[in-house]
Amino acid sequence: MQPAERSRVPRIDPYGFERPEDFDDAAYEKFFSRYLVTLTRRAIKWSRLLQGGGVPRSRTVKRYVRKGVPLEHRARVWMALSGAQAQMDQNPGYYHRLLQGERNPRLEDAIRTDLNRTFPDNVKFRKTTDPCLQKTLYNVLLAYGHHNQGVGYCQGMNFIAGYLILITNNEEESFWLLDALVGRILPENIFRTWKLIHGHRRQAPRELQGPAAGTGVSVPVPCIARLCTDDAPFQS
């Protein structure tokens, strides 16, 4: 492939990830030239749907979400449908108070250990980038560790929070989305999946009973991953 042809595809994608050296530019351009029509059509539908200001809860929205939310609307839609926006509106200043709370050296050290490991192929998380998103990531994880002390910080949460930061480009919104995802959405869905797989033949693990009962007890990310891999069929 000629250098002029390769230059048409950006070396870095819209999220900040570097494309690998063996990236197939020609195949990408061929696919994207066709897919762009679909993306444009979906973007127009989403823009019309969101003209009223809010994000309605309807079968139409559910259908649209399953087909994909355009990047320009993704943060707004996620915030609304996850309940994160409502929580943020009901708790003004809470996120910043968490960051100003009592120090926890053990929590801080655990988070710092994983900062450089988070998306090493993403230029936005490199220390040489200005601004570097590592500080934003640290704040989100630190605030969540103070907010949900039963979970604190678990390995793997850095990637979840990092992706939320890339989508929202907003520190506080990323915190509330992380809370919705780790504190409620994942545990509730894992519990429902458990029941579908096992029915009433086996009691759900103790870790899942709190969230399912609405007690607000969260399940650490590693525990969720273990339950998925240990109890779901291999084909899933």
PDB file of C-alpha atoms in Angstrom:
ATOM      1  CA  MET A   1       0.000   0.000   0.000  1.00  0.00           C
ATOM      2  CA  GLN A   2       1.305   3.418  -0.926  1.00  0.00           C
ATOM      3  CA  PRO A   3       2.014   5.960   1.879  1.00  0.00           C
ATOM      4  CA  ALA A   4      -0.526   8.367   0.352  1.00  0.00           C
ATOM      5  CA  GLU A   5      -3.232   5.719   0.656  1.00  0.00           C
ATOM      6  CA  ARG A   6      -2.389   4.895   4.259  1.00  0.00           C
ATOM      7  CA  SER A   7      -2.466   8.544   5.322  1.00  0.00           C
ATOM      8  CA  ARG A   8      -6.202   8.708   4.645  1.00  0.00           C
ATOM      9  CA  VAL A   9      -6.852   6.586   7.754  1.00  0.00           C
ATOM     10  CA  PRO A  10      -5.883   8.419  10.981  1.00  0.00           C
ATOM     11  CA  ARG A  11      -3.198   6.712  13.038  1.00  0.00           C
ATOM     12  CA  ILE A  12      -5.297   7.344  16.163  1.00  0.00           C
ATOM     13  CA  ASP A  13      -8.996   6.475  16.351  1.00  0.00           C
ATOM     14  CA  PRO A  14     -11.691   8.837  17.757  1.00  0.00           C
ATOM     15  CA  TYR A  15     -11.234   7.422  21.275  1.00  0.00           C
ATOM     16  CA  GLY A  16      -7.482   7.996  21.353  1.00  0.00           C
ATOM     17  CA  PHE A  17      -6.345   4.420  20.662  1.00  0.00           C
ATOM     18  CA  GLU A  18      -3.409   3.910  18.307  1.00  0.00           C
ATOM     19  CA  ARG A  19      -4.104   1.650  15.385  1.00  0.00           C
ATOM     20  CA  PRO A  20      -1.717  -1.353  15.226  1.00  0.00           C
ATOM     21  CA  GLU A  21       1.082  -1.484  12.686  1.00  0.00           C
ATOM     22  CA  ASP A  22      -0.647  -4.298  10.787  1.00  0.00           C
ATOM     23  CA  PHE A  23      -3.963  -2.404  10.621  1.00  0.00           C
ATOM     24  CA  ASP A  24      -5.658  -3.105   7.279  1.00  0.00           C
ATOM     25  CA  ASP A  25      -6.401   0.378   5.992  1.00  0.00           C
ATOM     26  CA  ALA A  26      -7.917  -0.801   2.726  1.00  0.00           C
ATOM     27  CA  ALA A  27     -10.342  -3.216   4.406  1.00  0.00           C
ATOM     28  CA  TYR A  28     -11.290  -0.554   6.944  1.00  0.00           C
ATOM     29  CA  GLU A  29     -11.998   2.045   4.266  1.00  0.00           C
ATOM     30  CA  LYS A  30     -14.036  -0.439   2.238  1.00  0.00           C
ATOM     31  CA  PHE A  31     -16.135  -1.396   5.268  1.00  0.00           C
ATOM     32  CA  PHE A  32     -16.526   2.128   6.617  1.00  0.00           C
ATOM     33  CA  SER A  33     -17.545   3.612   3.270  1.00  0.00           C
ATOM     34  CA  ARG A  34     -20.578   1.305   3.328  1.00  0.00           C
ATOM     35  CA  TYR A  35     -21.242   1.518   7.064  1.00  0.00           C
ATOM     36  CA  LEU A  36     -21.126   5.319   7.067  1.00  0.00           C
ATOM     37  CA  VAL A  37     -24.562   5.403   5.423  1.00  0.00           C
ATOM     38  CA  THR A  38     -26.006   3.378   8.319  1.00  0.00           C
ATOM     39  CA  LEU A  39     -24.260   5.526  10.932  1.00  0.00           C
ATOM     40  CA  THR A  40     -25.554   8.723   9.346  1.00  0.00           C
ATOM     41  CA  ARG A  41     -29.109   7.407   9.241  1.00  0.00           C
ATOM     42  CA  ARG A  42     -28.939   6.400  12.906  1.00  0.00           C
ATOM     43  CA  ALA A  43     -27.457   9.755  13.924  1.00  0.00           C
ATOM     44  CA  ILE A  44     -30.346  11.596  12.243  1.00  0.00           C
ATOM     45  CA  LYS A  45     -32.904   9.413  14.035  1.00  0.00           C
ATOM     46  CA  TRP A  46     -31.220   9.992  17.398  1.00  0.00           C
ATOM     47  CA  SER A  47     -31.050  13.744  16.841  1.00  0.00           C
ATOM     48  CA  ARG A  48     -34.768  13.852  16.125  1.00  0.00           C
ATOM     49  CA  LEU A  49     -35.533  11.693  19.145  1.00  0.00           C
ATOM     50  CA  LEU A  50     -33.531  13.916  21.503  1.00  0.00           C
ATOM     51  CA  GLN A  51     -34.852  17.241  20.251  1.00  0.00           C
ATOM     52  CA  GLY A  52     -37.139  17.557  23.264  1.00  0.00           C
ATOM     53  CA  GLY A  53     -34.216  17.689  25.673  1.00  0.00           C
ATOM     54  CA  GLY A  54     -34.758  14.492  27.674  1.00  0.00           C
ATOM     55  CA  VAL A  55     -34.246  10.839  26.833  1.00  0.00           C
ATOM     56  CA  PRO A  56     -37.647   9.116  26.742  1.00  0.00           C
ATOM     57  CA  ARG A  57     -38.073   5.567  27.990  1.00  0.00           C
ATOM     58  CA  SER A  58     -39.869   3.710  25.238  1.00  0.00           C
ATOM     59  CA  ARG A  59     -39.661   0.686  22.989  1.00  0.00           C
ATOM     60  CA  THR A  60     -38.300   2.938  20.283  1.00  0.00           C
ATOM     61  CA  VAL A  61     -35.381   4.010  22.499  1.00  0.00           C
ATOM     62  CA  LYS A  62     -34.703   0.409  23.485  1.00  0.00           C
ATOM     63  CA  ARG A  63     -34.583  -0.563  19.809  1.00  0.00           C
ATOM     64  CA  TYR A  64     -32.300   2.347  18.989  1.00  0.00           C
ATOM     65  CA  VAL A  65     -29.950   1.510  21.872  1.00  0.00           C
ATOM     66  CA  ARG A  66     -29.631  -2.106  20.771  1.00  0.00           C
ATOM     67  CA  LYS A  67     -28.511  -0.918  17.340  1.00  0.00           C
ATOM     68  CA  GLY A  68     -25.968   1.483  18.828  1.00  0.00           C
ATOM     69  CA  VAL A  69     -25.863   5.009  20.217  1.00  0.00           C
ATOM     70  CA  PRO A  70     -23.869   7.544  18.154  1.00  0.00           C
ATOM     71  CA  LEU A  71     -20.754   8.760  19.928  1.00  0.00           C
ATOM     72  CA  GLU A  72     -22.003  12.351  20.065  1.00  0.00           C
ATOM     73  CA  HIS A  73     -25.119  11.271  22.016  1.00  0.00           C
ATOM     74  CA  ARG A  74     -23.669   8.370  23.997  1.00  0.00           C
ATOM     75  CA  ALA A  75     -22.814  10.169  27.242  1.00  0.00           C
ATOM     76  CA  ARG A  76     -26.210  11.860  27.436  1.00  0.00           C
ATOM     77  CA  VAL A  77     -28.117   8.648  26.720  1.00  0.00           C
ATOM     78  CA  TRP A  78     -26.046   6.554  29.137  1.00  0.00           C
ATOM     79  CA  MET A  79     -26.445   9.123  31.893  1.00  0.00           C
ATOM     80  CA  ALA A  80     -30.210   9.237  31.467  1.00  0.00           C
ATOM     81  CA  LEU A  81     -31.020   5.561  30.998  1.00  0.00           C
ATOM     82  CA  SER A  82     -28.663   4.307  33.721  1.00  0.00           C
ATOM     83  CA  GLY A  83     -30.125   6.647  36.346  1.00  0.00           C
ATOM     84  CA  ALA A  84     -26.725   8.313  36.769  1.00  0.00           C
ATOM     85  CA  GLN A  85     -28.045  11.718  35.730  1.00  0.00           C
ATOM     86  CA  ALA A  86     -30.818  11.578  38.306  1.00  0.00           C
ATOM     87  CA  GLN A  87     -28.349  10.618  41.049  1.00  0.00           C
ATOM     88  CA  MET A  88     -25.986  13.435  40.103  1.00  0.00           C
ATOM     89  CA  ASP A  89     -28.823  15.975  40.060  1.00  0.00           C
ATOM     90  CA  GLN A  90     -30.052  14.809  43.468  1.00  0.00           C
ATOM     91  CA  ASN A  91     -26.586  14.984  45.034  1.00  0.00           C
ATOM     92  CA  PRO A  92     -24.988  18.286  43.981  1.00  0.00           C
ATOM     93  CA  GLY A  93     -21.421  18.693  45.227  1.00  0.00           C
ATOM     94  CA  TYR A  94     -21.247  15.128  46.554  1.00  0.00           C
ATOM     95  CA  TYR A  95     -18.519  14.013  44.145  1.00  0.00           C
ATOM     96  CA  HIS A  96     -16.230  16.899  45.066  1.00  0.00           C
ATOM     97  CA  ARG A  97     -16.804  16.330  48.789  1.00  0.00           C
ATOM     98  CA  LEU A  98     -15.635  12.744  48.346  1.00  0.00           C
ATOM     99  CA  LEU A  99     -12.362  13.968  46.863  1.00  0.00           C
ATOM    100  CA  GLN A 100     -11.851  16.313  49.792  1.00  0.00           C
ATOM    101  CA  GLY A 101     -12.581  13.663  52.429  1.00  0.00           C
ATOM    102  CA  GLU A 102     -10.275  11.809  54.791  1.00  0.00           C
ATOM    103  CA  ARG A 103      -7.235  10.251  53.129  1.00  0.00           C
ATOM    104  CA  ASN A 104      -6.895   6.503  52.680  1.00  0.00           C
ATOM    105  CA  PRO A 105      -3.254   5.702  51.768  1.00  0.00           C
ATOM    106  CA  ARG A 106      -3.988   2.046  51.050  1.00  0.00           C
ATOM    107  CA  LEU A 107      -6.738   2.950  48.585  1.00  0.00           C
ATOM    108  CA  GLU A 108      -4.603   5.656  46.971  1.00  0.00           C
ATOM    109  CA  ASP A 109      -1.622   3.310  46.495  1.00  0.00           C
ATOM    110  CA  ALA A 110      -3.805   0.578  44.960  1.00  0.00           C
ATOM    111  CA  ILE A 111      -5.215   3.017  42.422  1.00  0.00           C
ATOM    112  CA  ARG A 112      -1.833   4.534  41.556  1.00  0.00           C
ATOM    113  CA  THR A 113      -0.424   1.071  40.879  1.00  0.00           C
ATOM    114  CA  ASP A 114      -2.852   0.587  37.993  1.00  0.00           C
ATOM    115  CA  LEU A 115      -2.756   4.052  36.413  1.00  0.00           C
ATOM    116  CA  ASN A 116       0.095   3.314  33.996  1.00  0.00           C
ATOM    117  CA  ARG A 117      -1.474  -0.034  33.126  1.00  0.00           C
ATOM    118  CA  THR A 118      -4.700   1.560  31.921  1.00  0.00           C
ATOM    119  CA  PHE A 119      -4.993   1.589  28.133  1.00  0.00           C
ATOM    120  CA  PRO A 120      -1.252   1.818  27.361  1.00  0.00           C
ATOM    121  CA  ASP A 121      -2.148   2.051  23.659  1.00  0.00           C
ATOM    122  CA  ASN A 122      -4.302   5.138  24.243  1.00  0.00           C
ATOM    123  CA  VAL A 123      -2.476   8.434  23.826  1.00  0.00           C
ATOM    124  CA  LYS A 124      -4.884  10.264  26.146  1.00  0.00           C
ATOM    125  CA  PHE A 125      -3.699   8.258  29.158  1.00  0.00           C
ATOM    126  CA  ARG A 126       0.018   8.797  28.608  1.00  0.00           C
ATOM    127  CA  LYS A 127       1.937  11.080  30.919  1.00  0.00           C
ATOM    128  CA  THR A 128       3.462  12.834  27.926  1.00  0.00           C
ATOM    129  CA  THR A 129       0.001  14.002  26.808  1.00  0.00           C
ATOM    130  CA  ASP A 130      -1.345  17.355  27.970  1.00  0.00           C
ATOM    131  CA  PRO A 131      -3.838  17.064  29.488  1.00  0.00           C
ATOM    132  CA  CYS A 132      -3.238  13.498  30.648  1.00  0.00           C
ATOM    133  CA  LEU A 133      -6.366  11.584  31.680  1.00  0.00           C
ATOM    134  CA  GLN A 134      -4.544   9.671  34.425  1.00  0.00           C
ATOM    135  CA  LYS A 135      -5.371  12.406  36.954  1.00  0.00           C
ATOM    136  CA  THR A 136      -9.043  12.306  35.974  1.00  0.00           C
ATOM    137  CA  LEU A 137      -9.024   8.511  36.250  1.00  0.00           C
ATOM    138  CA  TYR A 138      -7.366   8.693  39.670  1.00  0.00           C
ATOM    139  CA  ASN A 139     -10.007  11.125  40.938  1.00  0.00           C
ATOM    140  CA  VAL A 140     -12.936   9.030  39.697  1.00  0.00           C
ATOM    141  CA  LEU A 141     -11.570   5.824  41.244  1.00  0.00           C
ATOM    142  CA  LEU A 142     -10.624   7.558  44.490  1.00  0.00           C
ATOM    143  CA  ALA A 143     -14.062   9.123  44.846  1.00  0.00           C
ATOM    144  CA  TYR A 144     -15.740   5.787  44.169  1.00  0.00           C
ATOM    145  CA  GLY A 145     -13.521   4.046  46.701  1.00  0.00           C
ATOM    146  CA  HIS A 146     -14.651   6.522  49.360  1.00  0.00           C
ATOM    147  CA  HIS A 147     -18.273   6.358  48.198  1.00  0.00           C
ATOM    148  CA  ASN A 148     -18.518   2.561  48.231  1.00  0.00           C
ATOM    149  CA  GLN A 149     -16.132   1.386  50.919  1.00  0.00           C
ATOM    150  CA  GLY A 150     -17.468  -2.157  50.680  1.00  0.00           C
ATOM    151  CA  VAL A 151     -15.887  -2.354  47.229  1.00  0.00           C
ATOM    152  CA  GLY A 152     -13.132   0.228  47.490  1.00  0.00           C
ATOM    153  CA  TYR A 153     -10.932  -0.333  44.467  1.00  0.00           C
ATOM    154  CA  CYS A 154     -10.614  -3.621  42.588  1.00  0.00           C
ATOM    155  CA  GLN A 155      -8.353  -4.399  39.659  1.00  0.00           C
ATOM    156  CA  GLY A 156     -10.318  -3.991  36.463  1.00  0.00           C
ATOM    157  CA  MET A 157     -12.256  -0.970  37.609  1.00  0.00           C
ATOM    158  CA  ASN A 158      -9.595   1.257  36.041  1.00  0.00           C
ATOM    159  CA  PHE A 159     -10.534   0.061  32.567  1.00  0.00           C
ATOM    160  CA  ILE A 160     -14.259   0.530  33.177  1.00  0.00           C
ATOM    161  CA  ALA A 161     -13.755   4.028  34.566  1.00  0.00           C
ATOM    162  CA  GLY A 162     -11.239   4.847  31.843  1.00  0.00           C
ATOM    163  CA  TYR A 163     -13.679   3.978  29.096  1.00  0.00           C
ATOM    164  CA  LEU A 164     -16.422   6.022  30.762  1.00  0.00           C
ATOM    165  CA  ILE A 165     -14.056   8.996  30.888  1.00  0.00           C
ATOM    166  CA  LEU A 166     -13.305   8.639  27.180  1.00  0.00           C
ATOM    167  CA  ILE A 167     -17.021   8.659  26.374  1.00  0.00           C
ATOM    168  CA  THR A 168     -18.215  11.411  28.694  1.00  0.00           C
ATOM    169  CA  ASN A 169     -15.112  13.605  28.791  1.00  0.00           C
ATOM    170  CA  ASN A 170     -16.478  14.581  32.202  1.00  0.00           C
ATOM    171  CA  GLU A 171     -15.066  13.541  35.576  1.00  0.00           C
ATOM    172  CA  GLU A 172     -18.235  13.755  37.657  1.00  0.00           C
ATOM    173  CA  GLU A 173     -20.438  12.070  35.042  1.00  0.00           C
ATOM    174  CA  SER A 174     -17.939   9.207  34.822  1.00  0.00           C
ATOM    175  CA  PHE A 175     -18.139   8.750  38.598  1.00  0.00           C
ATOM    176  CA  TRP A 176     -21.936   8.502  38.597  1.00  0.00           C
ATOM    177  CA  LEU A 177     -21.919   6.132  35.627  1.00  0.00           C
ATOM    178  CA  LEU A 178     -19.382   3.933  37.418  1.00  0.00           C
ATOM    179  CA  ASP A 179     -21.619   3.927  40.477  1.00  0.00           C
ATOM    180  CA  ALA A 180     -24.659   2.946  38.404  1.00  0.00           C
ATOM    181  CA  LEU A 181     -22.753   0.197  36.617  1.00  0.00           C
ATOM    182  CA  VAL A 182     -20.784  -1.397  39.462  1.00  0.00           C
ATOM    183  CA  GLY A 183     -23.240  -0.636  42.245  1.00  0.00           C
ATOM    184  CA  ARG A 184     -26.511  -1.605  40.583  1.00  0.00           C
ATOM    185  CA  ILE A 185     -26.673  -2.595  36.905  1.00  0.00           C
ATOM    186  CA  LEU A 186     -24.053  -5.376  36.888  1.00  0.00           C
ATOM    187  CA  PRO A 187     -25.177  -7.048  40.144  1.00  0.00           C
ATOM    188  CA  GLU A 188     -28.861  -6.960  39.153  1.00  0.00           C
ATOM    189  CA  ASN A 189     -28.214  -8.458  35.729  1.00  0.00           C
ATOM    190  CA  ILE A 190     -25.824 -11.086  37.040  1.00  0.00           C
ATOM    191  CA  PHE A 191     -28.488 -12.128  39.565  1.00  0.00           C
ATOM    192  CA  ARG A 192     -31.125 -12.459  36.829  1.00  0.00           C
ATOM    193  CA  THR A 193     -28.702 -14.480  34.695  1.00  0.00           C
ATOM    194  CA  TRP A 194     -28.007 -16.769  37.645  1.00  0.00           C
ATOM    195  CA  LYS A 195     -31.721 -17.428  38.057  1.00  0.00           C
ATOM    196  CA  LEU A 196     -32.133 -18.136  34.335  1.00  0.00           C
ATOM    197  CA  ILE A 197     -29.273 -20.646  34.427  1.00  0.00           C
ATOM    198  CA  HIS A 198     -29.984 -22.353  37.746  1.00  0.00           C
ATOM    199  CA  GLY A 199     -33.616 -21.511  38.484  1.00  0.00           C
ATOM    200  CA  HIS A 200     -34.406 -22.338  42.093  1.00  0.00           C
ATOM    201  CA  ARG A 201     -32.226 -25.452  42.186  1.00  0.00           C
ATOM    202  CA  ARG A 202     -29.327 -23.555  43.721  1.00  0.00           C
ATOM    203  CA  GLN A 203     -29.298 -20.566  46.021  1.00  0.00           C
ATOM    204  CA  ALA A 204     -27.566 -17.499  44.625  1.00  0.00           C
ATOM    205  CA  PRO A 205     -24.177 -16.697  46.187  1.00  0.00           C
ATOM    206  CA  ARG A 206     -24.288 -14.462  49.235  1.00  0.00           C
ATOM    207  CA  GLU A 207     -22.541 -11.688  47.304  1.00  0.00           C
ATOM    208  CA  LEU A 208     -25.508 -11.359  44.943  1.00  0.00           C
ATOM    209  CA  GLN A 209     -28.292 -11.444  47.488  1.00  0.00           C
ATOM    210  CA  GLY A 210     -27.741  -7.884  48.755  1.00  0.00           C
ATOM    211  CA  PRO A 211     -27.982  -6.087  45.401  1.00  0.00           C
ATOM    212  CA  ALA A 212     -30.891  -8.209  44.248  1.00  0.00           C
ATOM    213  CA  ALA A 213     -32.792  -7.414  47.405  1.00  0.00           C
ATOM    214  CA  GLY A 214     -32.212  -3.718  46.905  1.00  0.00           C
ATOM    215  CA  THR A 215     -30.024  -3.276  49.965  1.00  0.00           C
ATOM    216  CA  GLY A 216     -27.453  -1.222  48.090  1.00  0.00           C
ATOM    217  CA  VAL A 217     -24.638  -3.702  48.785  1.00  0.00           C
ATOM    218  CA  SER A 218     -22.357  -3.810  45.737  1.00  0.00           C
ATOM    219  CA  VAL A 219     -20.443  -6.709  44.267  1.00  0.00           C
ATOM    220  CA  PRO A 220     -16.733  -6.182  43.513  1.00  0.00           C
ATOM    221  CA  VAL A 221     -15.850  -6.404  39.828  1.00  0.00           C
ATOM    222  CA  PRO A 222     -13.601  -9.486  40.280  1.00  0.00           C
ATOM    223  CA  CYS A 223     -16.479 -11.275  41.991  1.00  0.00           C
ATOM    224  CA  ILE A 224     -18.778 -10.469  39.060  1.00  0.00           C
ATOM    225  CA  ALA A 225     -16.199 -11.761  36.592  1.00  0.00           C
ATOM    226  CA  ARG A 226     -15.732 -14.958  38.609  1.00  0.00           C
ATOM    227  CA  LEU A 227     -19.456 -15.621  38.754  1.00  0.00           C
ATOM    228  CA  CYS A 228     -19.757 -15.090  34.995  1.00  0.00           C
ATOM    229  CA  THR A 229     -16.916 -17.440  34.107  1.00  0.00           C
ATOM    230  CA  ASP A 230     -17.609 -20.096  36.740  1.00  0.00           C
ATOM    231  CA  ASP A 231     -21.357 -20.479  36.327  1.00  0.00           C
ATOM    232  CA  ALA A 232     -22.250 -19.479  32.769  1.00  0.00           C
ATOM    233  CA  PRO A 233     -22.078 -22.079  29.966  1.00  0.00           C
ATOM    234  CA  PHE A 234     -18.724 -22.196  28.164  1.00  0.00           C
ATOM    235  CA  GLN A 235     -20.377 -21.138  24.870  1.00  0.00           C
ATOM    236  CA  SER A 236     -21.540 -17.845  26.430  1.00  0.00           C
TER     237      SER A 236
END
